[in-house]
C-alpha atoms as a PDB file:
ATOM      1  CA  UNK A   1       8.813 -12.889   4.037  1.00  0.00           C
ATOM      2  CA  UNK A   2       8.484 -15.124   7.161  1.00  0.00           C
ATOM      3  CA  UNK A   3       6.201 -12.677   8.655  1.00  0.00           C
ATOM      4  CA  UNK A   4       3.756 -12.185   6.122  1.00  0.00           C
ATOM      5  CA  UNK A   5       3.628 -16.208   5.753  1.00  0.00           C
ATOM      6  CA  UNK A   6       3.053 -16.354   9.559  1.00  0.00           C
ATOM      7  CA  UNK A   7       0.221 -13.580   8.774  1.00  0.00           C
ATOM      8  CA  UNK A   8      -1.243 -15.914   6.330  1.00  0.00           C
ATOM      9  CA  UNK A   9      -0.924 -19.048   8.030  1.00  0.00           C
ATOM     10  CA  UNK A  10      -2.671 -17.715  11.218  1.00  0.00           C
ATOM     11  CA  UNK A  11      -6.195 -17.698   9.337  1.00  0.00           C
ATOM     12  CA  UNK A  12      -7.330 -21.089   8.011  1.00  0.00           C
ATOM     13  CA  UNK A  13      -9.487 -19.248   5.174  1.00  0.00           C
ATOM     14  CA  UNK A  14      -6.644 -17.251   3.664  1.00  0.00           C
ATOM     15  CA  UNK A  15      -4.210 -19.825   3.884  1.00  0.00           C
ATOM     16  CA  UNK A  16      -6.543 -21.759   2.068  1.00  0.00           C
ATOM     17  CA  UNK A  17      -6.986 -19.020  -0.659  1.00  0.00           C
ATOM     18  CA  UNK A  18      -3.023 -18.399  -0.627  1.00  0.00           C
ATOM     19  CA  UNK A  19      -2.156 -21.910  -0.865  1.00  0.00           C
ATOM     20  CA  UNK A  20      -4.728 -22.816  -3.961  1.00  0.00           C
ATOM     21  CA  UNK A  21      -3.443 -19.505  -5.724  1.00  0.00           C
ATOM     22  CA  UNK A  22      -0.038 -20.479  -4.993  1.00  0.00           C
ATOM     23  CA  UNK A  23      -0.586 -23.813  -6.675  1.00  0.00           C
ATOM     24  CA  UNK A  24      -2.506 -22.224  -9.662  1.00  0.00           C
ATOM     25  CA  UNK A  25      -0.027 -19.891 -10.482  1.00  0.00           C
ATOM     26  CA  UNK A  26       2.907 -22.312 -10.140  1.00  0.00           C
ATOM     27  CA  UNK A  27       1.255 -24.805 -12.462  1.00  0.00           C
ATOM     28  CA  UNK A  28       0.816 -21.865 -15.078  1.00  0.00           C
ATOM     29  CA  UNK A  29      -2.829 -21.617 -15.071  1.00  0.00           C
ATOM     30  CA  UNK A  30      -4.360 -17.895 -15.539  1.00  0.00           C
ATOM     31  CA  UNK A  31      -6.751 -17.667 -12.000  1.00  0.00           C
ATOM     32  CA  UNK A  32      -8.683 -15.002 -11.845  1.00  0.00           C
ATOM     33  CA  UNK A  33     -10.294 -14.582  -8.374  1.00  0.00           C
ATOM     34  CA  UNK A  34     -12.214 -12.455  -6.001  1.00  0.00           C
ATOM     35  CA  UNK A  35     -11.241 -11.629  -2.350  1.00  0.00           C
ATOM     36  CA  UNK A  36     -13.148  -9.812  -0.147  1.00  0.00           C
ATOM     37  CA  UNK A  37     -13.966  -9.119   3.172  1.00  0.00           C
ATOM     38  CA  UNK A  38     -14.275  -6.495   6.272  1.00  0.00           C
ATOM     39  CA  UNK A  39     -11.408  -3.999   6.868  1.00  0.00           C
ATOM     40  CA  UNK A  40      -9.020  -5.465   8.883  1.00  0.00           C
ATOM     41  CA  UNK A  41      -8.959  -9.200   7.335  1.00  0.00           C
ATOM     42  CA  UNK A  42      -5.912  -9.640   5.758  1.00  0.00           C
ATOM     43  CA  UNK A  43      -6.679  -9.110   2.191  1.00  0.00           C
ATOM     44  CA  UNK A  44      -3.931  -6.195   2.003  1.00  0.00           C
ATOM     45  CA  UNK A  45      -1.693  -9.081   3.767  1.00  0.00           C
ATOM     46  CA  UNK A  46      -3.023 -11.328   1.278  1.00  0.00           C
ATOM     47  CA  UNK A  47      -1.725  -9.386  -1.853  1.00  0.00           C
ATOM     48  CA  UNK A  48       1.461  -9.041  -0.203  1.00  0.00           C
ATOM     49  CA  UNK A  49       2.327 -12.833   0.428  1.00  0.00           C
ATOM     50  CA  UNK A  50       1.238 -13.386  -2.805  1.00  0.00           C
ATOM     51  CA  UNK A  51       3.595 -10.692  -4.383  1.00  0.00           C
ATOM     52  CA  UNK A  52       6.312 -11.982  -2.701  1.00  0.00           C
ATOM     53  CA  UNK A  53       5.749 -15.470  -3.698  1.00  0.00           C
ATOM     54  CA  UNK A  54       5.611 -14.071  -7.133  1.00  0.00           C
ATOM     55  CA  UNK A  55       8.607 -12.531  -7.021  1.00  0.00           C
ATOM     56  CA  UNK A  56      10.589 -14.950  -5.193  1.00  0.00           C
ATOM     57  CA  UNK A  57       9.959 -16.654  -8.413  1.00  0.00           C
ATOM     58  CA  UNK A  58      11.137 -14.024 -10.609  1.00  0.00           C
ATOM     59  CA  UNK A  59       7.746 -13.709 -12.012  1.00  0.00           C
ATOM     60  CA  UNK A  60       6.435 -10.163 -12.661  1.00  0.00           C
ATOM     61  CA  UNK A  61       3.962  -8.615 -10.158  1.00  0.00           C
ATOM     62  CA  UNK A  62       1.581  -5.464 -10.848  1.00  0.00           C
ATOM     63  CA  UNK A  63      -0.236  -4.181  -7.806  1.00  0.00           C
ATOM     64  CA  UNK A  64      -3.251  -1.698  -8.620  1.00  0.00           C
ATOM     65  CA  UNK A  65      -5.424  -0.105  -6.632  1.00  0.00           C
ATOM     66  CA  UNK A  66      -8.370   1.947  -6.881  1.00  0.00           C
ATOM     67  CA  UNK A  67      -7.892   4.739  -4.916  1.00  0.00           C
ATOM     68  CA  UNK A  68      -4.646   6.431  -3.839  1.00  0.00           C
ATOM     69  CA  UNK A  69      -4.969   4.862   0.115  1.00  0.00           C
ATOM     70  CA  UNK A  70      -5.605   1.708  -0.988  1.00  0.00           C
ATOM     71  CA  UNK A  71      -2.723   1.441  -3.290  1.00  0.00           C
ATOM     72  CA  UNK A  72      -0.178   2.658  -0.583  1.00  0.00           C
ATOM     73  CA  UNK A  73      -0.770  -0.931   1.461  1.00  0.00           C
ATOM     74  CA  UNK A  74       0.426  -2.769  -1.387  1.00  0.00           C
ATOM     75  CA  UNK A  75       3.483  -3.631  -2.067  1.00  0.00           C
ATOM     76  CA  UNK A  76       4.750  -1.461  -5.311  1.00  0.00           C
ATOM     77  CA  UNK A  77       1.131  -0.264  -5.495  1.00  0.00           C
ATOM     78  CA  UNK A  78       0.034   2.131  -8.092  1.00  0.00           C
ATOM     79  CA  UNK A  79      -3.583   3.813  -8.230  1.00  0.00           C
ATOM     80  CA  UNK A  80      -5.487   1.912 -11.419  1.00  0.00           C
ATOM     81  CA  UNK A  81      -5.271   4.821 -13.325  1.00  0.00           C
ATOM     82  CA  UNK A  82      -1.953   5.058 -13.684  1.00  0.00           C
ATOM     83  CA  UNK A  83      -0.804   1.062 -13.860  1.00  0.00           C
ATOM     84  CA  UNK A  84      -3.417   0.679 -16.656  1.00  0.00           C
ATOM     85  CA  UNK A  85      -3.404   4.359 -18.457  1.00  0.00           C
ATOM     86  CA  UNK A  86      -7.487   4.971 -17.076  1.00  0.00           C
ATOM     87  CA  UNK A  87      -7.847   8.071 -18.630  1.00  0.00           C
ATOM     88  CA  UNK A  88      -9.904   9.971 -15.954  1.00  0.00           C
ATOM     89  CA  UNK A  89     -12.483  11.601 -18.263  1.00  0.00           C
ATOM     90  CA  UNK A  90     -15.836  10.155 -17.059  1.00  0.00           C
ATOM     91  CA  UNK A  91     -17.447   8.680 -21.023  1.00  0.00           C
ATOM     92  CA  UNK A  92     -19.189   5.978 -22.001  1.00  0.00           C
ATOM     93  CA  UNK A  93     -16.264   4.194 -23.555  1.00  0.00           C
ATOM     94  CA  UNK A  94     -12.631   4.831 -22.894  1.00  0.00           C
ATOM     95  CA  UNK A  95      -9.626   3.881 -24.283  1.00  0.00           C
ATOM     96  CA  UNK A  96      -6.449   2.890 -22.534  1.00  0.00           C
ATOM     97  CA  UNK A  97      -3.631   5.826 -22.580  1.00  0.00           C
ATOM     98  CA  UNK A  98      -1.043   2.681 -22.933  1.00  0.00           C
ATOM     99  CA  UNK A  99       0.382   2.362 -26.311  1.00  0.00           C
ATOM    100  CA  UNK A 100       1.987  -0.971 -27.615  1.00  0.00           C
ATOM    101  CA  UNK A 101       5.882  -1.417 -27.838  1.00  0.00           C
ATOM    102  CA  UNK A 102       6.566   0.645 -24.935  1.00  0.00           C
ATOM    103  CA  UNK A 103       7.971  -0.720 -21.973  1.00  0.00           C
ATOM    104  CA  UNK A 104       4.830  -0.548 -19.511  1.00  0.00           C
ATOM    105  CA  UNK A 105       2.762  -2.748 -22.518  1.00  0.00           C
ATOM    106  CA  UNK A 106       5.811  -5.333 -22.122  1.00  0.00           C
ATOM    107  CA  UNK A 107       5.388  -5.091 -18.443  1.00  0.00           C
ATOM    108  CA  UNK A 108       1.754  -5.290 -18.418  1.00  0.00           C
ATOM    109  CA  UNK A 109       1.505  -8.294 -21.172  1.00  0.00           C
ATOM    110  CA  UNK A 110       4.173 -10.505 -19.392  1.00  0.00           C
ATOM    111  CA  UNK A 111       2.676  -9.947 -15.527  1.00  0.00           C
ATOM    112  CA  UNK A 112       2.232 -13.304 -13.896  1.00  0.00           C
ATOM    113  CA  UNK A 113       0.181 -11.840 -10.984  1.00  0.00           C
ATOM    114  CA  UNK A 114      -1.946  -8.532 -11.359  1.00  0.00           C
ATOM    115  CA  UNK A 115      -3.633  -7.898  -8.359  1.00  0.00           C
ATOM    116  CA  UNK A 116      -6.223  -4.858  -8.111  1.00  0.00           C
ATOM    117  CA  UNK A 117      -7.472  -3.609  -5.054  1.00  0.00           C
ATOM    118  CA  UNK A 118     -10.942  -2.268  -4.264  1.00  0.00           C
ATOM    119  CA  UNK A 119     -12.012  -3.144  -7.740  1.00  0.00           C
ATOM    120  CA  UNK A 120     -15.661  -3.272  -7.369  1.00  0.00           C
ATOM    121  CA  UNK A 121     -15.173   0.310  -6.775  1.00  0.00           C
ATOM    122  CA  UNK A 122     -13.792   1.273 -10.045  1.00  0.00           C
ATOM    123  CA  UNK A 123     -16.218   2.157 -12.890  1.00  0.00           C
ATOM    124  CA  UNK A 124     -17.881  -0.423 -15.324  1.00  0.00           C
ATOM    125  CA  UNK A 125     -15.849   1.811 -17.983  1.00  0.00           C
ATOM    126  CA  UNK A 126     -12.173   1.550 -16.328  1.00  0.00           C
ATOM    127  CA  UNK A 127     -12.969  -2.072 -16.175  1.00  0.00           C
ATOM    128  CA  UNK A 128     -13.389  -2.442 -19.592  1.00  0.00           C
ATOM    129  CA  UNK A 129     -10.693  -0.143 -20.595  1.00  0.00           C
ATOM    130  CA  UNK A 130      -8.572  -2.617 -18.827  1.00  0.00           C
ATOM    131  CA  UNK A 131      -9.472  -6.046 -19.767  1.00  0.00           C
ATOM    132  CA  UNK A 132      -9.441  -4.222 -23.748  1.00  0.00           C
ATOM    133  CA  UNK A 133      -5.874  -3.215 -23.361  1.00  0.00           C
ATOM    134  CA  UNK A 134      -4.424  -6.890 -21.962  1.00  0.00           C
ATOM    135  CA  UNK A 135      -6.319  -8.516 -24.551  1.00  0.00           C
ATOM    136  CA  UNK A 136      -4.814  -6.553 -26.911  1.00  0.00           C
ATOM    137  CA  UNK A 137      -1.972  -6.494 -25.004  1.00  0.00           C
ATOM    138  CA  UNK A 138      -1.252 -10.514 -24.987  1.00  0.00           C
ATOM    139  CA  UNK A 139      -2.657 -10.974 -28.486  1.00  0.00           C
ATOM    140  CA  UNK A 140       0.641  -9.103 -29.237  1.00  0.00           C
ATOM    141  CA  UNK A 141       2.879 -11.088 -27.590  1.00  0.00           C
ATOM    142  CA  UNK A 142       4.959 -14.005 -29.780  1.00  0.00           C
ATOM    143  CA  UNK A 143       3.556 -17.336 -28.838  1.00  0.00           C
END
């Protein structure tokens, strides 16, 4: 939307992020990078520009969160837990609640952008869970 682009554009830092994200994800190239800053920066303005971008595009945008607040400034935002099936028993090794050849595996294999907020937050555990079920996930998917 204009005003999110304005948003962007009025901080030479994140319209330097946006723009080289932009051009990595039009060219097809997995990115995987970390944003952070104070409260109040723009990185919840950030995800947003960037979702619409992707979706402009008619590419397919998850936005995750780690807590419940965090999740509600992003655009379609879902806690963690439920986007990636984080079981919420605290173990040593979890396993993704997500079961191939349903439509949230499709979903989650053939996302363009996946955006997560607050992940440092998250446990070491939910981030494994995670990057085990989109590995399996894309190792799935017909080449």
């Amino acid at each position: 939307s204009r005003r999110l682009r304005l948003l962007v554009e009025g901080s030479p830092e994140t319209k330097r992020l946006a723009d080289e994200i932009q051009s990595q994800f039009s060219a097809g190239t997995d990115v995987f990078c970390f944003v952070h800053g104070r409260a109040g920066t723009g990185k919840s303005t950030l995800a947003n520009y960037l979702t619409h971008v992707a979706e402009s595009t008619g590419h397919a945008v998850l936005n995750a969160a780690t807590t419940g607040q965090a999740a509600l400034q992003l655009a379609h935002g879902a806690t963690a837990h439920s986007t990636f099936g984080i079981p919420t028993i605290d173990d040593d090794c979890i396993v993704s609640t997500v079961t191939s050849n349903t439509a949230k595996a499709r979903l989650l294999a053939e996302t363009k952008l996946l955006q997560w907020d607050e992940w440092p937050m998250a446990k070491r555990t939910s981030w494994d869970c995670v990057v085990h079920l989109l590995e399996s996930l894309r190792a799935d998917l017909p080449d």
